[in-house]
PDB file of C-alpha atoms and ligand atoms in Angstrom:
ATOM      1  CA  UNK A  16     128.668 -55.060 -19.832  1.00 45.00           C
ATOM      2  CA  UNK A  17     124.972 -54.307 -19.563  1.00 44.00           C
ATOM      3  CA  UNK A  18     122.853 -54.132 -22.065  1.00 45.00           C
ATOM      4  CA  UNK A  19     122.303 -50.225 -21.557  1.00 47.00           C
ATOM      5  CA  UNK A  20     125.747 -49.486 -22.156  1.00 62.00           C
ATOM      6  CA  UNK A  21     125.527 -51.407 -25.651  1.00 77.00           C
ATOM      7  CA  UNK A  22     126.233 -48.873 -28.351  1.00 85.00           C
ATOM      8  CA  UNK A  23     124.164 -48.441 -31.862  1.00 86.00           C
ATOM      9  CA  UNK A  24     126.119 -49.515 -34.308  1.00 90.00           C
ATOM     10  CA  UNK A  25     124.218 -49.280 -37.920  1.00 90.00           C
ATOM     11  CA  UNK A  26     123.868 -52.599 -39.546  1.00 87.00           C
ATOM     12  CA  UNK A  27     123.870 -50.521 -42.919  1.00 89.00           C
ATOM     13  CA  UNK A  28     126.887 -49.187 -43.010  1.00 92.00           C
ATOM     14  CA  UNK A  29     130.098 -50.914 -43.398  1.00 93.00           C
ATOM     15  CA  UNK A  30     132.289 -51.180 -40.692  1.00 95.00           C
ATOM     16  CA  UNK A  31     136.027 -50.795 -40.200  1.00 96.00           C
ATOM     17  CA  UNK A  32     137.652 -51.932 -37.457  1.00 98.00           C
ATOM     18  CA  UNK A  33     141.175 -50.032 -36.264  1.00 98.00           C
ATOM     19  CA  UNK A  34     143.481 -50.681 -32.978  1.00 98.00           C
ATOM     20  CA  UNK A  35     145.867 -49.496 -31.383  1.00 98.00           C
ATOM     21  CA  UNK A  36     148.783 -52.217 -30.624  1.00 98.00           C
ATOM     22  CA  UNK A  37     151.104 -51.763 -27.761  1.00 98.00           C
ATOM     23  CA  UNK A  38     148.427 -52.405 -24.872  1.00 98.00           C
ATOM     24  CA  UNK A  39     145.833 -52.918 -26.711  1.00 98.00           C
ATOM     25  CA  UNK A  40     146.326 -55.812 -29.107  1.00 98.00           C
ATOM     26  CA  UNK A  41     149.642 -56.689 -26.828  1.00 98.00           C
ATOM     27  CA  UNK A  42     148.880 -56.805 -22.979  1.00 98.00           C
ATOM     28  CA  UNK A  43     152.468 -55.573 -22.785  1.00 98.00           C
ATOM     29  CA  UNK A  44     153.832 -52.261 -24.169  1.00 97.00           C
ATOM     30  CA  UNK A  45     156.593 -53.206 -26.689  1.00 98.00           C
ATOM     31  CA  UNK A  46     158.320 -49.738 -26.788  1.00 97.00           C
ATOM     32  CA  UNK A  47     158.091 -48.666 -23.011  1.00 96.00           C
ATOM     33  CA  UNK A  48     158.440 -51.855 -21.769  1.00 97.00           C
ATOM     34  CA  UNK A  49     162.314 -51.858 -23.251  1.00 97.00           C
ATOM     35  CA  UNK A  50     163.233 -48.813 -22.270  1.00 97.00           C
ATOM     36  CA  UNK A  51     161.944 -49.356 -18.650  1.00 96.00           C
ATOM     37  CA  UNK A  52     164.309 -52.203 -18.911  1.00 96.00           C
ATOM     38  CA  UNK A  53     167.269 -51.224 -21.417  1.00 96.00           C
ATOM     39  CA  UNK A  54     167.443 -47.214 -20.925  1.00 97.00           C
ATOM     40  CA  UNK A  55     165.897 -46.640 -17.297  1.00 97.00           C
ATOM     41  CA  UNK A  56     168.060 -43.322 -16.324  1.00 98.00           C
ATOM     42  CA  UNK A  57     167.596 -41.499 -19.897  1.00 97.00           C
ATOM     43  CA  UNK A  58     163.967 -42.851 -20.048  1.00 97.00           C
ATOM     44  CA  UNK A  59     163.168 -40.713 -16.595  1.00 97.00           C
ATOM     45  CA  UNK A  60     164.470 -38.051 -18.265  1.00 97.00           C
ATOM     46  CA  UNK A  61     163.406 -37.715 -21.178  1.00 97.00           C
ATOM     47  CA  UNK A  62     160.312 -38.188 -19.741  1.00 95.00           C
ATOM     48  CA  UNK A  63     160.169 -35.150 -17.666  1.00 96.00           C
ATOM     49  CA  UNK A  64     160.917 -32.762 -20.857  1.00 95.00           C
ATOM     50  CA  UNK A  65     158.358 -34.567 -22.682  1.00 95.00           C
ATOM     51  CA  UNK A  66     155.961 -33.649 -19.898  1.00 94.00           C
ATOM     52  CA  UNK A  67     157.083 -30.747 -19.890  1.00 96.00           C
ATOM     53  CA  UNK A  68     156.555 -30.021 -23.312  1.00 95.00           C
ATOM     54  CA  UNK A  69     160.102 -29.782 -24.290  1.00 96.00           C
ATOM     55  CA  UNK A  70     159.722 -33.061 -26.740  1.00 96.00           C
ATOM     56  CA  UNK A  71     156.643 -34.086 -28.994  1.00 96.00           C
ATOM     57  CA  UNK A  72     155.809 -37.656 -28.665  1.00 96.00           C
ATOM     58  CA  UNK A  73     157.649 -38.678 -31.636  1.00 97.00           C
ATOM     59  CA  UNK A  74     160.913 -36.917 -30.892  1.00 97.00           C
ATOM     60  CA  UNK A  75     160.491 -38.375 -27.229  1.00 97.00           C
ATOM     61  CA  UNK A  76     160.626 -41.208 -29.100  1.00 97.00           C
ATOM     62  CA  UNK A  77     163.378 -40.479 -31.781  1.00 97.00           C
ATOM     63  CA  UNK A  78     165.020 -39.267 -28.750  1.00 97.00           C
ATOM     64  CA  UNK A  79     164.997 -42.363 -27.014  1.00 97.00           C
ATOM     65  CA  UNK A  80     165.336 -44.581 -29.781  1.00 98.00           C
ATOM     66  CA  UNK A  81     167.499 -43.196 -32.503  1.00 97.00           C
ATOM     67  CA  UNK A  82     170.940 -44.855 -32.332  1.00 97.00           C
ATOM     68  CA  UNK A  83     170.005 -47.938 -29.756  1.00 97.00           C
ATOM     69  CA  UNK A  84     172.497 -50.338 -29.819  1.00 97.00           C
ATOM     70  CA  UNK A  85     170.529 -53.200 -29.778  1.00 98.00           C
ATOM     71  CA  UNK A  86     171.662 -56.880 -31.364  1.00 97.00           C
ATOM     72  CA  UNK A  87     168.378 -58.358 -33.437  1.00 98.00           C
ATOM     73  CA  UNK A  88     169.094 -61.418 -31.013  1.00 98.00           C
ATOM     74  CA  UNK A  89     168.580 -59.538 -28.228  1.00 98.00           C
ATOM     75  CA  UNK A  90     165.056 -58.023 -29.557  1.00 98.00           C
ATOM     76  CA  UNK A  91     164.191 -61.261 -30.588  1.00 98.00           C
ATOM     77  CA  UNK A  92     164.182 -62.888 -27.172  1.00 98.00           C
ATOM     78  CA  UNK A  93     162.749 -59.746 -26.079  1.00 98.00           C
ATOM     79  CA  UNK A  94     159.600 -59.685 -28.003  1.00 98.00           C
ATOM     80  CA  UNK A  95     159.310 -63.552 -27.242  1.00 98.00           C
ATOM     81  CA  UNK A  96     158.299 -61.862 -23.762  1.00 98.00           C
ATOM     82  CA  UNK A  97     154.964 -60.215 -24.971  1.00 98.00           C
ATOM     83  CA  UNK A  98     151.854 -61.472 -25.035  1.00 98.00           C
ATOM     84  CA  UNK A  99     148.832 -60.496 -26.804  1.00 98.00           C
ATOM     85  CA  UNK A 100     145.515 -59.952 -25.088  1.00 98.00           C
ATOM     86  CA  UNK A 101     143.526 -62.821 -24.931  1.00 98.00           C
ATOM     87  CA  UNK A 102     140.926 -61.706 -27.478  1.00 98.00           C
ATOM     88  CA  UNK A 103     143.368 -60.738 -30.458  1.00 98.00           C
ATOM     89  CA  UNK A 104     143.178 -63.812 -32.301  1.00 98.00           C
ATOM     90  CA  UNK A 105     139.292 -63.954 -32.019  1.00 98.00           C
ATOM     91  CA  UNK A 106     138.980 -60.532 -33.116  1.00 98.00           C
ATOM     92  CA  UNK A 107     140.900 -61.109 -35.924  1.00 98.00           C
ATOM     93  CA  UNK A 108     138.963 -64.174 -37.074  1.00 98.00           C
ATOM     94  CA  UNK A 109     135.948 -62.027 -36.322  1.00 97.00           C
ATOM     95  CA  UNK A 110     136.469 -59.715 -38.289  1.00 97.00           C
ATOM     96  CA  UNK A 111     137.736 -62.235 -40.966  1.00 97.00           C
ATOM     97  CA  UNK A 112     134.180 -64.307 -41.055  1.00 95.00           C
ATOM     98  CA  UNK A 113     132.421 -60.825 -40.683  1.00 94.00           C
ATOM     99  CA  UNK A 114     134.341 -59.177 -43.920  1.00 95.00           C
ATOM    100  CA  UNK A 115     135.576 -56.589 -42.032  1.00 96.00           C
ATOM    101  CA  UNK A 116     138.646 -54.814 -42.716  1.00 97.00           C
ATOM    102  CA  UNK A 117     140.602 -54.679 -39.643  1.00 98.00           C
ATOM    103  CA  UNK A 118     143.693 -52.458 -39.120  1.00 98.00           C
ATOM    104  CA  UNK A 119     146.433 -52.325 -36.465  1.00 98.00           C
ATOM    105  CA  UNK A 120     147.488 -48.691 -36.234  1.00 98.00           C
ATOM    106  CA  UNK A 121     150.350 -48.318 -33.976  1.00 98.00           C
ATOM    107  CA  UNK A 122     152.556 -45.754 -33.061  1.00 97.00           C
ATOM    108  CA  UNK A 123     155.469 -48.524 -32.203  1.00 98.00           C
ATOM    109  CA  UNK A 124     157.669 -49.851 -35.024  1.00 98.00           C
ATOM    110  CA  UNK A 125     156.623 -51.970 -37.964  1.00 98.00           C
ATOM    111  CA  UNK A 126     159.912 -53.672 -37.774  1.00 98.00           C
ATOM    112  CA  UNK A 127     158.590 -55.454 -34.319  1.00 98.00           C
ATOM    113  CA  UNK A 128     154.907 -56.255 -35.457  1.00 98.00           C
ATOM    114  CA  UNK A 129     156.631 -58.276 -38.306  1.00 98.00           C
ATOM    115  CA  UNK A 130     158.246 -60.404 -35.703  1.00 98.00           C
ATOM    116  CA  UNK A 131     155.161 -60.506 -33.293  1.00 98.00           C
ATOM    117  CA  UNK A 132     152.945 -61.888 -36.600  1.00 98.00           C
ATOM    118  CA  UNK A 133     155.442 -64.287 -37.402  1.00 98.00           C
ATOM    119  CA  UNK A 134     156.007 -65.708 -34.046  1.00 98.00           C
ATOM    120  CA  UNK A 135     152.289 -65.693 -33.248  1.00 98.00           C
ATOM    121  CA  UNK A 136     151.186 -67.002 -36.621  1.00 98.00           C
ATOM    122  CA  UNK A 137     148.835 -64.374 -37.198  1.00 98.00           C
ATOM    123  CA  UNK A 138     148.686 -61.446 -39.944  1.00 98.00           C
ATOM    124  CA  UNK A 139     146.895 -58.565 -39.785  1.00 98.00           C
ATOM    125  CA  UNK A 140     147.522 -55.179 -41.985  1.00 98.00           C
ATOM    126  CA  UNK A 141     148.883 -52.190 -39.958  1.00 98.00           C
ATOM    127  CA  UNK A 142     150.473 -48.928 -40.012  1.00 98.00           C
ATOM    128  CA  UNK A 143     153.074 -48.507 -38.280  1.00 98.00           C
ATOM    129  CA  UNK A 144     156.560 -46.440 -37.245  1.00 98.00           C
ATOM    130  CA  UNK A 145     160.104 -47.473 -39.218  1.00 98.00           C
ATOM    131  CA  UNK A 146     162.948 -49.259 -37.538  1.00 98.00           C
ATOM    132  CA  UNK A 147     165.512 -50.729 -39.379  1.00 98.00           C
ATOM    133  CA  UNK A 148     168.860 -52.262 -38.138  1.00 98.00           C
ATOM    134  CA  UNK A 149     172.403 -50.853 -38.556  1.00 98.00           C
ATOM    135  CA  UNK A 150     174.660 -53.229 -37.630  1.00 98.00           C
ATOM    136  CA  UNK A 151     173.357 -53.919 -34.041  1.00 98.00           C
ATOM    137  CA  UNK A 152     171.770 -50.092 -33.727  1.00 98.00           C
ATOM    138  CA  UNK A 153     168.058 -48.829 -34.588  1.00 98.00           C
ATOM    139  CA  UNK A 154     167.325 -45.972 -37.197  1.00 98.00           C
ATOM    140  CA  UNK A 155     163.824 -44.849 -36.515  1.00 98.00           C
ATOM    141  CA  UNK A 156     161.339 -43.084 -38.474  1.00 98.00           C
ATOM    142  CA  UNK A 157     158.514 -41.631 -38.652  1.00 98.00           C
ATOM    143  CA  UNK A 158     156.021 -42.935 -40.458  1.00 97.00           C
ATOM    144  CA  UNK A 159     152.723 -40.176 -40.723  1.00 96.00           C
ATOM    145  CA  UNK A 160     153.320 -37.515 -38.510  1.00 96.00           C
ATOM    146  CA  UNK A 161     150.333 -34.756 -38.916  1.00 96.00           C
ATOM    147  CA  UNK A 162     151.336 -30.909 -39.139  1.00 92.00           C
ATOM    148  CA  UNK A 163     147.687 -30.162 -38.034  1.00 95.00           C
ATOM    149  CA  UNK A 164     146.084 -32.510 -35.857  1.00 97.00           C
ATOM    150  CA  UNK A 165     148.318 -31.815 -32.076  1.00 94.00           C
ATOM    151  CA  UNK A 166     148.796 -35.147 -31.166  1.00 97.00           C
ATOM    152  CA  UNK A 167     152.560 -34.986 -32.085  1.00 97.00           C
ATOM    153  CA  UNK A 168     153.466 -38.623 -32.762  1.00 98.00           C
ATOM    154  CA  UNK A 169     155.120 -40.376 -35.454  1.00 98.00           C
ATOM    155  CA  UNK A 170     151.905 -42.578 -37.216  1.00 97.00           C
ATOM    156  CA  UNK A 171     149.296 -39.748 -36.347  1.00 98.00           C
ATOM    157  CA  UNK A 172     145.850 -42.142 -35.966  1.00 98.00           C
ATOM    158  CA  UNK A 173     143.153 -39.229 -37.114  1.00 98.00           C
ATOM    159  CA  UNK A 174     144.566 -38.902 -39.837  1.00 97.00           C
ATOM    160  CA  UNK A 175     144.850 -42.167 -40.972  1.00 97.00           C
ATOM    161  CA  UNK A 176     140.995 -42.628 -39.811  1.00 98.00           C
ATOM    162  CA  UNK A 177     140.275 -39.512 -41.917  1.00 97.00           C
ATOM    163  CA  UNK A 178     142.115 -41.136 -44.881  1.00 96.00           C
ATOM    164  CA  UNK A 179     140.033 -44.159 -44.852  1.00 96.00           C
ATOM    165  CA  UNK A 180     136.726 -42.119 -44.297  1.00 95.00           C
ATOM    166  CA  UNK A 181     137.935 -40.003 -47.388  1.00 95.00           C
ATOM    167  CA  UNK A 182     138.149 -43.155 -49.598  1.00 95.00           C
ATOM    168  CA  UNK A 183     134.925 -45.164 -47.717  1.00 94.00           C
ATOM    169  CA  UNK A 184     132.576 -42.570 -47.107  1.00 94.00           C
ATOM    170  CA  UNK A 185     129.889 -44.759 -45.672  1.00 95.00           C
ATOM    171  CA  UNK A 186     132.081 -46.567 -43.309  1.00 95.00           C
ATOM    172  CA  UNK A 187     131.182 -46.650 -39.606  1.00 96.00           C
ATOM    173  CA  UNK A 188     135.215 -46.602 -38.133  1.00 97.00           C
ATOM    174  CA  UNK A 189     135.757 -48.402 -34.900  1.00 98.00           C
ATOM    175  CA  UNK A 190     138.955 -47.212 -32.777  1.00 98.00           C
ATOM    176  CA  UNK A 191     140.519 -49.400 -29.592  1.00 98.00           C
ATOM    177  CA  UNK A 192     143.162 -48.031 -28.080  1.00 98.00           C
ATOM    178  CA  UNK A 193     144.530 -47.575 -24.438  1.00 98.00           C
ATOM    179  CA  UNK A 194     146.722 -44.461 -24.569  1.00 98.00           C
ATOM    180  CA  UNK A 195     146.031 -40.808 -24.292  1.00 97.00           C
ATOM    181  CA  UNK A 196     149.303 -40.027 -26.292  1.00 96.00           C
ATOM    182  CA  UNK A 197     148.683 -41.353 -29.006  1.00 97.00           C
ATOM    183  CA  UNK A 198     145.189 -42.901 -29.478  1.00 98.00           C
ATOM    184  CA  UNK A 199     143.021 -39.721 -28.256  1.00 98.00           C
ATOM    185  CA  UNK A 200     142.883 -38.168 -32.052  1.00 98.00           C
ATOM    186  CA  UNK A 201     141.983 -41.596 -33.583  1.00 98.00           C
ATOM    187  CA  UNK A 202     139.479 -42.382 -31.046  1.00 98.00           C
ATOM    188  CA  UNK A 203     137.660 -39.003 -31.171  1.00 98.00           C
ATOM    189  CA  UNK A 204     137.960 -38.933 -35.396  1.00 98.00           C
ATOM    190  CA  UNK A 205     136.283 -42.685 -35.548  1.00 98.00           C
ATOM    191  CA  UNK A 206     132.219 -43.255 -35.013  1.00 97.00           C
ATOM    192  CA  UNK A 207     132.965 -45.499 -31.801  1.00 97.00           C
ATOM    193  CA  UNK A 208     135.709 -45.326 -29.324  1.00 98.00           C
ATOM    194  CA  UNK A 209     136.660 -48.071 -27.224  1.00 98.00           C
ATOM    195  CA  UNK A 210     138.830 -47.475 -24.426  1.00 98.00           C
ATOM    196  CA  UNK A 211     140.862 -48.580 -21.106  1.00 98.00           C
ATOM    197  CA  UNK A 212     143.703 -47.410 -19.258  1.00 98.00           C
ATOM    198  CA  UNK A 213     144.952 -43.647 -19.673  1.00 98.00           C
ATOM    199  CA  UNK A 214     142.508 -43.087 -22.843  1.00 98.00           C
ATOM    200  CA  UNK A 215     139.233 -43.736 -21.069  1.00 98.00           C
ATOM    201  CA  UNK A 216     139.863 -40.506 -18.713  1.00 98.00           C
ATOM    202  CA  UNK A 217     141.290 -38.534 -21.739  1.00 98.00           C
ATOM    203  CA  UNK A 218     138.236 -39.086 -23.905  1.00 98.00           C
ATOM    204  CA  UNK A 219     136.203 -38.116 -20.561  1.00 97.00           C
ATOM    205  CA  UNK A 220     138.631 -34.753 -20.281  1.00 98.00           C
ATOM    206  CA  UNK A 221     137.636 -34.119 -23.479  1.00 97.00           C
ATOM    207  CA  UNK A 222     134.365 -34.774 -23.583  1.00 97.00           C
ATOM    208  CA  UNK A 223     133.952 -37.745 -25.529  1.00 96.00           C
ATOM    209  CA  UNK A 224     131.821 -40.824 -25.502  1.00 96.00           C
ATOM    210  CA  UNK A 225     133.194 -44.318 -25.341  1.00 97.00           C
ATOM    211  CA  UNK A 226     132.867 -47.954 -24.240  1.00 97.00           C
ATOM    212  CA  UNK A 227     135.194 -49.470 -21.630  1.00 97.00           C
ATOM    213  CA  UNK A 228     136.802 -52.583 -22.041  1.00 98.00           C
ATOM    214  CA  UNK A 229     138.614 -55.158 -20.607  1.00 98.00           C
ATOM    215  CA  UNK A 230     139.648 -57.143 -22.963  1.00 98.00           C
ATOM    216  CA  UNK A 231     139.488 -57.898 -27.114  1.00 98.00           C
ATOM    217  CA  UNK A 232     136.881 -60.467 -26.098  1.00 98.00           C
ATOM    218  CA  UNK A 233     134.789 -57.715 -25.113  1.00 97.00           C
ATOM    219  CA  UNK A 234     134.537 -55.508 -28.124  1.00 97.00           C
ATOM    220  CA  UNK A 235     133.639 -58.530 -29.924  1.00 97.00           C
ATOM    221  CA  UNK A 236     130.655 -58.673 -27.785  1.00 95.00           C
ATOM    222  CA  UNK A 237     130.038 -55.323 -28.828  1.00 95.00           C
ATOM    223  CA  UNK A 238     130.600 -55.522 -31.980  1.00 95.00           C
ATOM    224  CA  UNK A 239     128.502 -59.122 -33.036  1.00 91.00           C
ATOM    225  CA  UNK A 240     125.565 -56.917 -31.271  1.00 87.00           C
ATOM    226  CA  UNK A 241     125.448 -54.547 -33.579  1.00 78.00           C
ATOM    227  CA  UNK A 242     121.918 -55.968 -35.097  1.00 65.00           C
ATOM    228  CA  UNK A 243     120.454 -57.011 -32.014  1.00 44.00           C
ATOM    229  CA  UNK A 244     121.193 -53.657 -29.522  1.00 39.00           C
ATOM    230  CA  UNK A 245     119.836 -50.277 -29.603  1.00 43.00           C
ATOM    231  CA  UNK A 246     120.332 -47.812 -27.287  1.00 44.00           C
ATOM    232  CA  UNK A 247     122.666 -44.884 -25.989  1.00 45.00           C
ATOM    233  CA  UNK A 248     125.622 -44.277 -27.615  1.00 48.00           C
ATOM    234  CA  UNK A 249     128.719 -44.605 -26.172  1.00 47.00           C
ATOM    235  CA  UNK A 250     128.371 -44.416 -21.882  1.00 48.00           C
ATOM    236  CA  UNK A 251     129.526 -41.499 -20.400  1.00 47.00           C
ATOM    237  CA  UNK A 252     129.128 -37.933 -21.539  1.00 41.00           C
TER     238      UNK A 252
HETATM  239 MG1   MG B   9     148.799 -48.411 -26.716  1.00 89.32          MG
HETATM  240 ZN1   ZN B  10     146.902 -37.169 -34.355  1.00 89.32          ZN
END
């Protein structure tokens, strides 16, 4: 990234860090990546009537979900599959060293980021979607759907942002995410957006400035710049 693209980020204000999971802090997508693999026929459709409006994100998800019959075995080896992106542990000791309160706010289930922690031996805070098992099958629920905000999942990230900003009024909020679904509200309601995949044309769409990345590794870079840089905020208009 050149230095032109480097965003201000106060040094007197006190930053928060929040991002997304599936994609983001994982290379792989927990929740689509299963049903790709476990539901492909009533994934396709559900799909189309969530594109078509038919379905909210959440109750594509609920929809999907709801009722899997799914041994804790089986979702065991399964998560064993997914791999986090290359910079997640250093961002997490980075924002350790730097005091930083770091949050993973994901619209996936808390029920998996438990295992991921534990079989990555890491621990981060988060907030998250609830699965629980019955027998072999998944209840789902929601965990902070918003009435107002449009996005229409279960954890609804603006909020949450807003929440913290309520409590921390000085904070400067920092949102990663990859996903127009459900990271577009979080990444417009925080101070600085970072973005790849289908959120980086969203936030264009809707007229929003952000910084591309790659990977975890390069928000850091961002982010330990933030008394060295000035300059334009954000990169595109
Ligand atoms: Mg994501
Ligand atoms: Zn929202």
């Amino acid at each position: 990234m050149s230095e032109m693209n480097m965003p201000t980020i106060p040094s007197d204000r006190p930053l928060l860090v929040f991002c997304d999971f599936d994609g983001t802090f994982s290379v792989q997508d927990v929740g689509s990546t299963l049903a790709h693999r476990l539901l492909p026929e009533k994934r396709k459709r559900l799909w189309k009537r969530f594109e078509t409006g038919e379905f909210t994100a959440w109750s594509y998800v609920k929809a999907l979900f709801h009722g899997l019959s799914f041994p804790e075995k089986d979702l065991e080896r399964f998560l064993e599959t997914i791999d986090l992106d290359p910079g997640a542990q250093a961002l997490l000791d980075w924002c350790r060293d730097e005091d930083v309160p770091f949050w993973i706010l994901s619209d996936g289930f808390d029920w998996n980021l438990e295992r991921l922690q534990a079989m990555n031996h890491i621990d981060f805070d988060y907030h998250a979607n609830h699965l629980e098992y019955e027998g072999d099958r998944w209840r789902v629920d929601a965990s902070r759907p918003s009435e107002t905000c449009g996005c229409g999942t279960g954890s609804c990230k603006r909020e949450i942002i807003a929440s913290y900003r309520r409590s921390h009024p000085d904070a400067y909020c920092v949102h990663i995410g990859n996903g127009r679904v459900s990271d577009l509200c979080g990444a417009i309601e925080a101070d600085l957006a970072f973005a790849k995949d289908s959120l980086a044309p969203a936030m264009d769409e809707a007229g929003h400035t952000y910084v591309p990345f790659e990977t975890l590794h390069d928000v850091i870079a961002v982010l330990s710049s933030r008394e060295v840089f000035t300059g334009s905020q954000g990169v595109t208009s």
